């Protein structure tokens, strides 16, 4: 049984207190590794290493830091197969998806920020004959990065790449459900030439070592991605020490289908936005709102596509959906389908667990629910979507905005004015029109309302992971 280790000060170390958590493979339901359940003693070691490394890393030339991050991106690409296999075994997602999306985007994250810091510029204001002001983006120091289990290396790298690029040292904790690719990343940072102590990776439970990282006086900023409930705890903890905090939280995203859309394209992409990664992406469109005149046709086509989906072994290239990440999450998703039926919903497709071993669930489509019921208000975070019809644009906008979340929204229409009008009216941080999950990393990423605070991505992330300092010099 593999026992993974923390990565502290450039070396793999056992947890000091010798405590471990079982790591269960979602595809089989069997324990396949053990991970450290780190304690404050491990954290103190990581803090010490990060503090020692900070002057070296923050004073390193941007060009040299950039080269190290580019080399790390190269190494991720060279190790794509091993990383993808581990990602799939750890999370339950199909291997083909880990190879096509998760691991390549992790490499892209490092490559993007390795380039961004070379091209990043700040402003200077010259008051003629009197003074010049310039703004310096100073590194913050030691920062904490905490990531979730749905896109493990993708979101882990999404945080640590800009933090490292800006000259900070990082204490990072992946989800205890999916630690394996972060574990493997440690040695790649060493091979890339990253100085010891710059990146420290601690494993363990959120309420234990996760909370300790947020509380520790040495972490001056916290970047968190996870559930809204946890985000509230992290936000309160960090704000009491006036730490900068970025919270990327949950979503209950509307997918609005107008009658004037390209219906074939809308159905095809809606299958992806509903069920990719078993619906375990915070950006999935879990509430499909369809204009009344095309409701029946959309429903027929959508259900027809659902019947072609294969739920199976993540290692099988024919599997469209793999396993949900844990038995607890499988039970949570199933409980919401039972709730939907109690609330008057009709299950049009799916709604059942599949296979004996492992944590598999059918793609599930439900209609006949009111927009204010719990099924349409609460995040399920699984392969479950609801269909509902609307008569007018205003009605669609009101339903879209009717939850506490505001992460993303997809809009399907061929009317350009409507595309802009509805985009501006929907309370979501990310709007896709006639597409989904296409990203330009220069754009800010994040949600409104209970979907979080702050924006990551592009220059927004570089600014988050720095302290702007204005220097004014008399001429
Ligand atoms: O979150 P959790 P999960 C959301 C997604 C869903 C949830 C699923 O919509 O709601 O996250 O991810 C650690 N102090 N997003 O279940 O439980 C925990 O160990 C410090 C939105 O993982 O919140 C894990 O590493 N840390 C997102 C991490 O927090 C704590 C994209 C997340 O765990 C902690 C992905 C504590 N007190 C998922 N308690 C987006 N918007 O981009 C737990 N953790």
Short mmCIF file of C-alpha atoms and ligand atoms in Angstrom, two decimals:
data_model
loop_
_atom_site.label_atom_id
_atom_site.label_comp_id
_atom_site.label_asym_id
_atom_site.label_seq_id
_atom_site.Cartn_x
_atom_site.Cartn_y
_atom_site.Cartn_z
CA UNK A 1 0.00 0.00 0.00
CA UNK A 2 1.55 3.29 -1.11
CA UNK A 3 2.05 5.85 1.67
CA UNK A 4 2.56 9.29 0.19
CA UNK A 5 4.43 12.05 2.00
CA UNK A 6 4.36 15.78 2.51
CA UNK A 7 6.75 17.84 0.39
CA UNK A 8 8.54 20.29 2.69
CA UNK A 9 11.74 22.24 2.04
CA UNK A 10 12.36 20.34 -1.16
CA UNK A 11 12.07 16.84 0.30
CA UNK A 12 9.40 14.24 0.89
CA UNK A 13 8.75 13.80 4.62
CA UNK A 14 6.49 11.54 6.67
CA UNK A 15 3.99 13.34 8.92
CA UNK A 16 5.65 13.99 12.28
CA UNK A 17 2.78 12.56 14.30
CA UNK A 18 2.58 9.53 12.00
CA UNK A 19 -1.15 9.98 11.32
CA UNK A 20 -2.59 8.84 7.96
CA UNK A 21 -5.91 8.84 6.10
CA UNK A 22 -7.02 6.12 3.69
CA UNK A 23 -7.28 7.20 0.06
CA UNK A 24 -10.14 5.35 -1.67
CA UNK A 25 -10.18 4.82 -5.43
CA UNK A 26 -13.68 5.94 -6.61
CA UNK A 27 -13.66 3.58 -9.59
CA UNK A 28 -13.31 0.49 -7.38
CA UNK A 29 -14.36 1.67 -3.92
CA UNK A 30 -11.12 0.21 -2.55
CA UNK A 31 -8.33 1.89 -0.54
CA UNK A 32 -5.31 2.29 -2.82
CA UNK A 33 -3.03 4.57 -0.81
CA UNK A 34 -2.56 6.34 2.49
CA UNK A 35 -1.97 10.05 2.85
CA UNK A 36 -0.53 12.07 5.75
CA UNK A 37 -3.03 13.67 8.10
CA UNK A 38 -0.62 16.49 8.82
CA UNK A 39 -0.54 18.41 12.07
CA UNK A 40 0.74 21.76 13.26
CA UNK A 41 4.23 20.34 13.71
CA UNK A 42 4.37 19.65 9.95
CA UNK A 43 3.01 23.13 9.29
CA UNK A 44 5.72 24.74 11.44
CA UNK A 45 8.35 22.97 9.36
CA UNK A 46 6.73 24.21 6.16
CA UNK A 47 6.45 27.77 7.49
CA UNK A 48 10.13 27.77 8.51
CA UNK A 49 11.17 26.49 5.08
CA UNK A 50 9.00 29.05 3.27
CA UNK A 51 10.34 31.93 5.36
CA UNK A 52 13.95 30.93 4.66
CA UNK A 53 13.25 30.53 0.94
CA UNK A 54 11.35 33.81 0.54
CA UNK A 55 14.30 36.25 0.18
CA UNK A 56 15.96 33.96 -2.35
CA UNK A 57 12.83 33.44 -4.44
CA UNK A 58 11.41 36.97 -4.26
CA UNK A 59 14.77 38.54 -5.15
CA UNK A 60 15.36 36.13 -8.01
CA UNK A 61 15.07 37.83 -11.39
CA UNK A 62 11.67 37.56 -13.03
CA UNK A 63 13.43 36.03 -16.00
CA UNK A 64 14.90 33.23 -13.84
CA UNK A 65 11.60 32.58 -12.04
CA UNK A 66 9.90 32.46 -15.42
CA UNK A 67 12.38 29.89 -16.73
CA UNK A 68 11.79 27.63 -13.71
CA UNK A 69 8.01 27.78 -14.18
CA UNK A 70 8.35 27.09 -17.91
CA UNK A 71 10.55 24.09 -17.09
CA UNK A 72 7.90 22.87 -14.63
CA UNK A 73 5.28 23.13 -17.39
CA UNK A 74 7.58 21.09 -19.65
CA UNK A 75 7.97 18.41 -16.96
CA UNK A 76 4.20 18.19 -16.45
CA UNK A 77 3.80 17.64 -20.20
CA UNK A 78 6.59 15.03 -20.21
CA UNK A 79 4.85 13.20 -17.34
CA UNK A 80 1.32 13.62 -18.70
CA UNK A 81 0.46 9.91 -18.83
CA UNK A 82 1.56 9.18 -15.25
CA UNK A 83 -0.14 12.30 -13.91
CA UNK A 84 -3.36 11.62 -15.85
CA UNK A 85 -3.50 8.01 -14.68
CA UNK A 86 -3.07 9.10 -11.07
CA UNK A 87 -5.63 11.90 -11.49
CA UNK A 88 -8.18 9.46 -12.91
CA UNK A 89 -7.57 6.84 -10.19
CA UNK A 90 -7.77 9.51 -7.50
CA UNK A 91 -10.84 11.42 -8.67
CA UNK A 92 -12.82 8.81 -10.62
CA UNK A 93 -12.96 10.91 -13.81
CA UNK A 94 -12.37 9.15 -17.14
CA UNK A 95 -8.69 8.78 -17.98
CA UNK A 96 -9.27 10.35 -21.41
CA UNK A 97 -10.63 13.49 -19.67
CA UNK A 98 -7.64 13.77 -17.34
CA UNK A 99 -5.34 13.43 -20.36
CA UNK A 100 -7.32 15.90 -22.51
CA UNK A 101 -8.15 18.58 -19.92
CA UNK A 102 -6.89 18.36 -16.35
CA UNK A 103 -3.19 17.75 -16.88
CA UNK A 104 -2.71 19.90 -20.01
CA UNK A 105 -4.46 22.80 -18.28
CA UNK A 106 -2.18 22.40 -15.27
CA UNK A 107 0.79 22.79 -17.59
CA UNK A 108 -0.88 25.75 -19.29
CA UNK A 109 -1.40 27.43 -15.92
CA UNK A 110 2.32 27.40 -15.17
CA UNK A 111 3.22 28.40 -18.72
CA UNK A 112 0.72 31.25 -18.75
CA UNK A 113 2.05 32.83 -15.55
CA UNK A 114 5.68 32.18 -16.51
CA UNK A 115 4.98 34.44 -19.51
CA UNK A 116 2.65 36.87 -17.71
CA UNK A 117 5.34 38.01 -15.26
CA UNK A 118 7.72 38.78 -18.12
CA UNK A 119 5.14 40.98 -19.80
CA UNK A 120 3.55 42.41 -16.66
CA UNK A 121 3.94 46.17 -16.36
CA UNK A 122 2.78 48.74 -13.87
CA UNK A 123 2.18 52.46 -14.19
CA UNK A 124 4.05 55.60 -13.25
CA UNK A 125 2.49 59.05 -12.93
CA UNK A 126 4.73 62.06 -13.55
CA UNK A 127 3.58 65.35 -12.06
CA UNK A 128 5.57 67.68 -14.25
CA UNK A 129 8.40 69.41 -12.47
CA UNK A 130 7.29 68.19 -9.10
CA UNK A 131 7.09 64.47 -8.47
CA UNK A 132 6.94 61.01 -9.97
CA UNK A 133 4.81 58.20 -8.57
CA UNK A 134 5.27 54.57 -9.48
CA UNK A 135 3.40 51.49 -8.28
CA UNK A 136 5.45 48.46 -7.36
CA UNK A 137 3.71 45.09 -6.99
CA UNK A 138 5.63 43.60 -4.10
CA UNK A 139 5.34 39.87 -3.31
CA UNK A 140 3.20 39.21 -0.24
CA UNK A 141 5.52 36.67 1.40
CA UNK A 142 4.17 33.24 2.46
CA UNK A 143 0.69 32.43 1.10
CA UNK A 144 -1.73 29.54 1.68
CA UNK A 145 -3.41 27.78 -1.27
CA UNK A 146 -6.21 25.29 -0.63
CA UNK A 147 -7.87 23.39 -3.46
CA UNK A 148 -10.83 21.01 -4.01
CA UNK A 149 -11.15 17.49 -5.39
CA UNK A 150 -13.00 17.98 -8.65
CA UNK A 151 -10.18 19.21 -10.88
CA UNK A 152 -7.28 18.34 -8.60
CA UNK A 153 -4.06 19.36 -10.38
CA UNK A 154 -5.84 21.90 -12.61
CA UNK A 155 -7.14 23.96 -9.68
CA UNK A 156 -4.11 23.30 -7.46
CA UNK A 157 -1.87 24.76 -10.19
CA UNK A 158 -4.40 27.52 -10.93
CA UNK A 159 -3.58 28.94 -7.50
CA UNK A 160 0.06 28.17 -6.94
CA UNK A 161 1.25 29.26 -10.42
CA UNK A 162 0.45 32.99 -10.03
CA UNK A 163 1.46 32.93 -6.37
CA UNK A 164 4.90 31.54 -7.25
CA UNK A 165 5.22 33.73 -10.33
CA UNK A 166 4.84 36.87 -8.21
CA UNK A 167 7.72 35.78 -5.96
CA UNK A 168 5.73 34.36 -3.04
CA UNK A 169 6.47 31.13 -1.20
CA UNK A 170 3.52 28.76 -0.94
CA UNK A 171 2.08 26.35 1.60
CA UNK A 172 -0.43 24.38 -0.42
CA UNK A 173 -2.99 21.77 0.59
CA UNK A 174 -4.83 19.68 -2.00
CA UNK A 175 -8.09 17.98 -1.08
CA UNK A 176 -7.61 14.89 1.08
CA UNK A 177 -9.85 13.10 -1.44
CA UNK A 178 -7.48 13.70 -4.36
CA UNK A 179 -3.91 14.27 -3.15
CA UNK A 180 -1.93 12.15 -5.58
CA UNK A 181 -1.08 14.53 -8.43
CA UNK A 182 -0.09 17.30 -6.02
CA UNK A 183 2.14 14.72 -4.36
CA UNK A 184 3.78 13.91 -7.70
CA UNK A 185 4.19 17.60 -8.53
CA UNK A 186 6.63 18.07 -5.61
CA UNK A 187 9.49 16.22 -7.23
CA UNK A 188 8.84 17.94 -10.58
CA UNK A 189 9.35 21.35 -8.95
CA UNK A 190 12.73 20.10 -7.70
CA UNK A 191 13.67 18.89 -11.19
CA UNK A 192 12.60 22.28 -12.56
CA UNK A 193 15.18 23.97 -10.34
CA UNK A 194 12.79 25.56 -7.86
CA UNK A 195 14.71 26.34 -4.66
CA UNK A 196 13.84 24.27 -1.58
CA UNK A 197 11.07 25.73 0.56
CA UNK A 198 9.45 27.80 -2.20
CA UNK A 199 6.59 25.33 -2.62
CA UNK A 200 5.55 23.20 0.37
CA UNK A 201 2.73 20.66 -0.04
CA UNK A 202 0.92 19.44 3.07
CA UNK A 203 -1.71 16.72 2.99
CA UNK A 204 -4.58 16.15 5.36
CA UNK A 205 -8.07 17.04 6.49
CA UNK A 206 -9.50 20.48 5.91
CA UNK A 207 -10.77 21.02 9.42
CA UNK A 208 -7.31 20.07 10.72
CA UNK A 209 -4.30 21.17 8.69
CA UNK A 210 -6.44 23.19 6.27
CA UNK A 211 -7.80 25.34 9.07
CA UNK A 212 -4.31 25.57 10.60
CA UNK A 213 -2.86 26.95 7.34
CA UNK A 214 -5.56 29.63 7.21
CA UNK A 215 -5.04 30.52 10.89
CA UNK A 216 -1.25 30.56 10.92
CA UNK A 217 0.19 34.06 11.41
CA UNK A 218 2.78 33.40 8.68
CA UNK A 219 0.33 32.97 5.80
CA UNK A 220 -0.41 36.53 4.67
CA UNK A 221 -2.94 35.63 1.96
CA UNK A 222 -5.26 32.70 1.39
CA UNK A 223 -6.54 31.44 -1.94
CA UNK A 224 -9.34 28.95 -1.44
CA UNK A 225 -11.44 26.93 -3.84
CA UNK A 226 -14.20 24.73 -2.55
CA UNK A 227 -17.70 24.67 -1.23
CA UNK A 228 -19.54 27.79 -0.14
CA UNK A 229 -20.03 26.47 3.39
CA UNK A 230 -16.31 25.91 3.83
CA UNK A 231 -15.59 29.21 2.12
CA UNK A 232 -17.54 31.00 4.85
CA UNK A 233 -15.32 29.43 7.52
CA UNK A 234 -12.15 30.28 5.62
CA UNK A 235 -13.32 33.82 4.94
CA UNK A 236 -14.14 34.52 8.58
CA UNK A 237 -10.84 33.03 9.79
CA UNK A 238 -8.69 34.94 7.29
CA UNK A 239 -10.46 38.26 7.72
CA UNK A 240 -9.86 38.25 11.48
CA UNK A 241 -6.15 38.57 10.69
CA UNK A 242 -6.76 41.03 7.83
CA UNK A 243 -5.36 38.51 5.36
CA UNK A 244 -6.07 38.91 1.65
CA UNK A 245 -8.49 36.15 0.73
CA UNK A 246 -9.81 34.83 -2.56
CA UNK A 247 -12.79 32.48 -2.36
CA UNK A 248 -13.78 30.44 -5.44
CA UNK A 249 -16.95 28.69 -4.28
CA UNK A 250 -19.97 26.80 -5.50
CA UNK A 251 -22.46 27.43 -8.26
CA UNK A 252 -26.00 26.61 -9.41
CA UNK A 253 -25.53 27.81 -12.93
CA UNK A 254 -28.37 28.55 -15.38
CA UNK A 255 -28.13 27.31 -18.98
CA UNK A 256 -30.62 29.52 -20.89
CA UNK A 257 -31.84 28.17 -24.25
CA UNK A 258 -33.73 30.67 -26.42
CA UNK A 259 -35.88 29.50 -29.36
CA UNK A 260 -33.71 31.39 -31.83
CA UNK A 261 -30.58 29.40 -30.94
CA UNK A 262 -28.68 26.85 -33.01
CA UNK A 263 -30.54 23.98 -31.36
CA UNK A 264 -28.20 21.22 -32.50
CA UNK A 265 -25.20 23.06 -31.08
CA UNK A 266 -27.10 23.95 -27.91
CA UNK A 267 -28.01 20.31 -27.26
CA UNK A 268 -24.50 19.06 -28.00
CA UNK A 269 -22.79 21.56 -25.71
CA UNK A 270 -25.47 21.26 -23.03
CA UNK A 271 -24.59 17.57 -22.77
CA UNK A 272 -21.03 18.63 -21.90
CA UNK A 273 -22.05 21.43 -19.54
CA UNK A 274 -24.40 19.00 -17.77
CA UNK A 275 -22.29 15.86 -17.39
CA UNK A 276 -18.58 16.52 -18.01
CA UNK A 277 -16.50 15.25 -15.08
CA UNK A 278 -19.67 13.58 -13.78
CA UNK A 279 -21.18 17.05 -13.33
CA UNK A 280 -18.50 17.76 -10.70
CA UNK A 281 -17.44 21.10 -12.12
CA UNK A 282 -18.58 24.28 -10.35
CA UNK A 283 -19.21 25.76 -13.81
CA UNK A 284 -21.66 23.06 -14.92
CA UNK A 285 -25.05 24.32 -16.10
CA UNK A 286 -27.27 22.38 -13.70
CA UNK A 287 -30.47 24.39 -14.36
CA UNK A 288 -31.51 24.25 -18.00
CA UNK A 289 -34.07 26.97 -18.77
CA UNK A 290 -35.72 26.46 -22.18
CA UNK A 291 -38.01 28.82 -24.11
CA UNK A 292 -41.47 27.26 -24.11
CA UNK A 293 -41.82 27.00 -27.89
CA UNK A 294 -38.84 24.65 -28.23
CA UNK A 295 -39.09 22.89 -24.87
CA UNK A 296 -40.41 19.58 -26.22
CA UNK A 297 -37.96 19.45 -29.09
CA UNK A 298 -34.98 20.27 -26.86
CA UNK A 299 -36.13 17.71 -24.29
CA UNK A 300 -36.49 14.95 -26.90
CA UNK A 301 -33.07 15.61 -28.40
CA UNK A 302 -31.38 16.01 -25.00
CA UNK A 303 -32.83 12.75 -23.64
CA UNK A 304 -31.84 11.01 -26.84
CA UNK A 305 -28.23 12.07 -26.27
CA UNK A 306 -28.40 11.00 -22.61
CA UNK A 307 -29.30 7.48 -23.68
CA UNK A 308 -25.98 7.26 -25.57
CA UNK A 309 -23.87 8.12 -22.51
CA UNK A 310 -21.79 5.32 -21.01
CA UNK A 311 -21.17 5.31 -17.25
CA UNK A 312 -18.25 3.03 -16.50
CA UNK A 313 -14.69 2.24 -15.58
CA UNK A 314 -12.68 5.48 -15.69
CA UNK A 315 -9.89 3.57 -17.44
CA UNK A 316 -12.19 2.55 -20.30
CA UNK A 317 -11.99 5.00 -23.24
CA UNK A 318 -15.66 4.28 -23.97
CA UNK A 319 -16.75 5.71 -20.60
CA UNK A 320 -18.30 9.16 -20.92
CA UNK A 321 -18.80 9.40 -17.15
CA UNK A 322 -16.59 7.78 -14.53
CA UNK A 323 -17.21 7.49 -10.82
CA UNK A 324 -18.20 10.20 -8.36
CA UNK A 325 -15.36 11.14 -6.04
CA UNK A 326 -16.50 9.36 -2.89
CA UNK A 327 -19.25 7.25 -1.36
CA UNK A 328 -20.33 10.24 0.72
CA UNK A 329 -20.64 12.38 -2.40
CA UNK A 330 -22.55 9.60 -4.21
CA UNK A 331 -24.99 9.47 -1.30
CA UNK A 332 -25.32 13.28 -1.36
CA UNK A 333 -26.13 13.31 -5.08
CA UNK A 334 -28.62 10.45 -4.73
CA UNK A 335 -30.28 12.19 -1.78
CA UNK A 336 -30.97 15.21 -3.97
CA UNK A 337 -32.62 13.05 -6.62
CA UNK A 338 -34.87 11.56 -3.92
CA UNK A 339 -35.56 15.11 -2.69
CA UNK A 340 -36.46 16.19 -6.23
CA UNK A 341 -39.09 13.47 -6.41
CA UNK A 342 -40.48 14.53 -3.02
CA UNK A 343 -40.67 18.12 -4.33
CA UNK A 344 -42.78 16.97 -7.28
CA UNK A 345 -40.09 16.49 -9.87
CA UNK A 346 -40.37 13.84 -12.58
CA UNK A 347 -37.18 11.90 -13.36
CA UNK A 348 -37.08 11.77 -17.16
CA UNK A 349 -33.78 9.90 -17.33
CA UNK A 350 -31.41 8.19 -14.89
CA UNK A 351 -31.76 8.74 -11.17
CA UNK A 352 -30.10 5.47 -10.16
CA UNK A 353 -26.73 4.26 -8.88
CA UNK A 354 -24.98 1.88 -11.27
CA UNK A 355 -22.44 -0.93 -10.84
CA UNK A 356 -21.79 -2.69 -7.58
CA UNK A 357 -18.21 -1.60 -6.82
CA UNK A 358 -17.23 2.04 -6.94
CA UNK A 359 -19.29 5.20 -6.81
CA UNK A 360 -21.21 5.41 -10.11
CA UNK A 361 -24.39 7.33 -10.88
CA UNK A 362 -26.49 7.68 -14.01
CA UNK A 363 -26.77 11.02 -15.81
CA UNK A 364 -30.06 12.30 -14.45
CA UNK A 365 -32.64 14.67 -15.95
CA UNK A 366 -35.57 15.99 -13.95
CA UNK A 367 -38.47 18.24 -14.97
CA UNK A 368 -41.55 19.72 -13.32
CA UNK A 369 -39.88 21.56 -10.45
CA UNK A 370 -40.48 25.08 -9.24
CA UNK A 371 -37.46 27.40 -9.44
CA UNK A 372 -37.63 28.02 -5.69
CA UNK A 373 -37.51 24.39 -4.56
CA UNK A 374 -34.37 23.11 -2.84
CA UNK A 375 -33.39 20.99 -5.85
CA UNK A 376 -33.22 24.17 -7.95
CA UNK A 377 -31.66 26.31 -5.21
CA UNK A 378 -28.94 24.11 -3.74
CA UNK A 379 -25.74 22.91 -5.35
CA UNK A 380 -25.81 19.16 -6.07
CA UNK A 381 -22.42 18.96 -7.79
CA UNK A 382 -23.17 15.76 -9.66
CA UNK A 383 -24.63 14.48 -12.98
CA UNK A 384 -28.08 15.93 -12.25
CA UNK A 385 -29.82 18.66 -14.24
CA UNK A 386 -33.34 20.09 -14.13
CA UNK A 387 -35.30 21.25 -17.16
CA UNK A 388 -37.81 24.08 -16.96
CA UNK A 389 -39.56 26.28 -19.50
CA UNK A 390 -39.94 30.04 -19.70
CA UNK A 391 -42.26 32.29 -21.74
CA UNK A 392 -40.27 35.53 -21.87
CA UNK A 393 -36.74 36.89 -21.64
CA UNK A 394 -37.59 38.64 -18.37
CA UNK A 395 -38.86 35.40 -16.88
CA UNK A 396 -35.66 33.61 -17.92
CA UNK A 397 -33.52 36.32 -16.30
CA UNK A 398 -35.55 36.28 -13.08
CA UNK A 399 -35.28 32.50 -12.78
CA UNK A 400 -31.55 32.60 -13.62
CA UNK A 401 -31.00 35.14 -10.82
CA UNK A 402 -33.25 33.36 -8.32
CA UNK A 403 -30.50 31.55 -6.35
CA UNK A 404 -27.86 32.70 -3.84
CA UNK A 405 -25.15 31.72 -6.32
CA UNK A 406 -23.70 33.76 -9.18
CA UNK A 407 -20.79 31.86 -10.70
CA UNK A 408 -21.47 31.23 -14.43
CA UNK A 409 -24.26 31.26 -16.99
CA UNK A 410 -24.58 30.00 -20.55
CA UNK A 411 -26.90 31.73 -23.01
CA UNK A 412 -27.98 30.21 -26.33
CA UNK A 413 -29.33 32.71 -28.86
CA UNK A 414 -28.54 33.96 -32.34
CA UNK A 415 -29.81 37.44 -31.48
CA UNK A 416 -26.75 39.60 -30.81
CA UNK A 417 -28.63 42.34 -28.94
CA UNK A 418 -30.31 39.76 -26.75
CA UNK A 419 -26.95 38.13 -26.03
CA UNK A 420 -25.57 41.39 -24.64
CA UNK A 421 -28.82 42.37 -22.92
CA UNK A 422 -29.29 39.07 -21.10
CA UNK A 423 -25.57 38.78 -20.25
CA UNK A 424 -25.68 42.16 -18.55
CA UNK A 425 -28.83 41.25 -16.61
CA UNK A 426 -27.68 37.88 -15.28
CA UNK A 427 -25.88 38.01 -11.90
CA UNK A 428 -22.96 35.74 -12.78
CA UNK A 429 -19.24 36.40 -12.83
CA UNK A 430 -18.73 34.38 -16.00
CA UNK A 431 -21.07 34.42 -19.02
CA UNK A 432 -20.72 32.12 -22.03
CA UNK A 433 -22.79 32.85 -25.17
CA UNK A 434 -23.19 29.90 -27.56
CA UNK A 435 -20.28 28.08 -25.89
CA UNK A 436 -19.14 26.64 -22.53
CA UNK A 437 -15.93 26.24 -20.55
CA UNK A 438 -13.77 28.03 -23.09
CA UNK A 439 -11.22 30.11 -21.22
CA UNK A 440 -8.84 32.90 -22.05
CA UNK A 441 -6.60 32.93 -19.01
CA UNK A 442 -6.12 36.69 -19.32
CA UNK A 443 -9.73 37.18 -18.23
CA UNK A 444 -10.76 37.42 -14.57
CA UNK A 445 -12.41 34.27 -13.17
CA UNK A 446 -14.81 34.13 -10.25
CA UNK A 447 -18.34 34.41 -9.02
CA UNK A 448 -20.78 36.82 -7.41
CA UNK A 449 -22.96 36.41 -4.32
CA UNK A 450 -22.38 33.04 -2.58
CA UNK A 451 -20.08 31.91 -5.40
CA UNK A 452 -17.20 33.74 -3.83
CA UNK A 453 -15.18 36.90 -3.57
CA UNK A 454 -12.22 38.09 -5.56
CA UNK A 455 -11.16 37.18 -9.04
CA UNK A 456 -8.39 34.82 -10.06
CA UNK A 457 -6.98 34.37 -13.53
CA UNK A 458 -4.78 36.64 -15.61
CA UNK A 459 -3.55 39.89 -14.18
CA UNK A 460 -6.26 39.69 -11.51
CA UNK A 461 -4.40 36.73 -9.99
CA UNK A 462 -1.03 38.48 -10.23
CA UNK A 463 -2.51 41.47 -8.42
CA UNK A 464 -4.15 39.25 -5.81
CA UNK A 465 -0.82 37.60 -5.04
CA UNK A 466 1.00 40.91 -4.59
CA UNK A 467 0.96 44.01 -2.43
CA UNK A 468 0.76 47.18 -4.52
CA UNK A 469 3.16 49.77 -3.12
CA UNK A 470 3.13 53.35 -4.32
CA UNK A 471 6.44 55.18 -4.26
CA UNK A 472 6.42 58.95 -4.67
CA UNK A 473 9.69 60.74 -5.41
CA UNK A 474 10.10 64.52 -5.43
CA UNK A 475 11.79 65.62 -8.65
O1 LIG B 1 -15.10 21.48 -1.09
P1 LIG B 1 -14.64 21.59 0.42
P2 LIG B 1 -14.98 20.19 -1.95
C1 LIG B 1 -17.02 23.85 -5.05
C2 LIG B 1 -18.04 22.96 -5.68
C3 LIG B 1 -18.51 22.19 -4.45
C4 LIG B 1 -17.31 22.01 -3.63
C5 LIG B 1 -16.73 20.67 -3.82
O2 LIG B 1 -19.01 23.70 -6.33
O3 LIG B 1 -19.45 22.98 -3.78
O4 LIG B 1 -16.40 23.03 -4.00
O5 LIG B 1 -15.39 20.69 -3.45
C6 LIG B 1 -10.41 22.13 2.54
N1 LIG B 1 -10.21 25.40 6.52
N2 LIG B 1 -16.02 24.23 -6.04
O6 LIG B 1 -15.95 19.20 -1.41
O7 LIG B 1 -15.13 20.55 1.31
C7 LIG B 1 -10.59 20.70 2.10
O8 LIG B 1 -9.69 19.83 2.74
C8 LIG B 1 -9.39 25.25 5.45
C9 LIG B 1 -16.02 25.60 -6.53
O9 LIG B 1 -13.55 19.81 -1.98
O10 LIG B 1 -14.98 22.97 0.71
C10 LIG B 1 -10.31 20.83 0.60
O11 LIG B 1 -8.92 20.81 0.37
N3 LIG B 1 -9.56 24.33 4.47
C11 LIG B 1 -14.81 25.96 -7.30
C12 LIG B 1 -10.86 22.21 0.25
O12 LIG B 1 -10.97 22.90 1.50
C13 LIG B 1 -10.63 23.51 4.59
C14 LIG B 1 -14.26 24.86 -8.16
C15 LIG B 1 -12.22 22.20 -0.39
O13 LIG B 1 -13.04 21.37 0.39
C16 LIG B 1 -11.53 23.58 5.67
C17 LIG B 1 -14.30 23.57 -7.50
C18 LIG B 1 -11.28 24.58 6.66
N4 LIG B 1 -12.07 24.72 7.72
C19 LIG B 1 -15.20 23.27 -6.50
N5 LIG B 1 -12.49 22.61 5.47
C20 LIG B 1 -14.90 27.23 -8.12
N6 LIG B 1 -15.88 28.11 -7.91
O14 LIG B 1 -14.05 27.42 -8.96
C21 LIG B 1 -12.20 21.99 4.32
N7 LIG B 1 -11.08 22.51 3.78
#
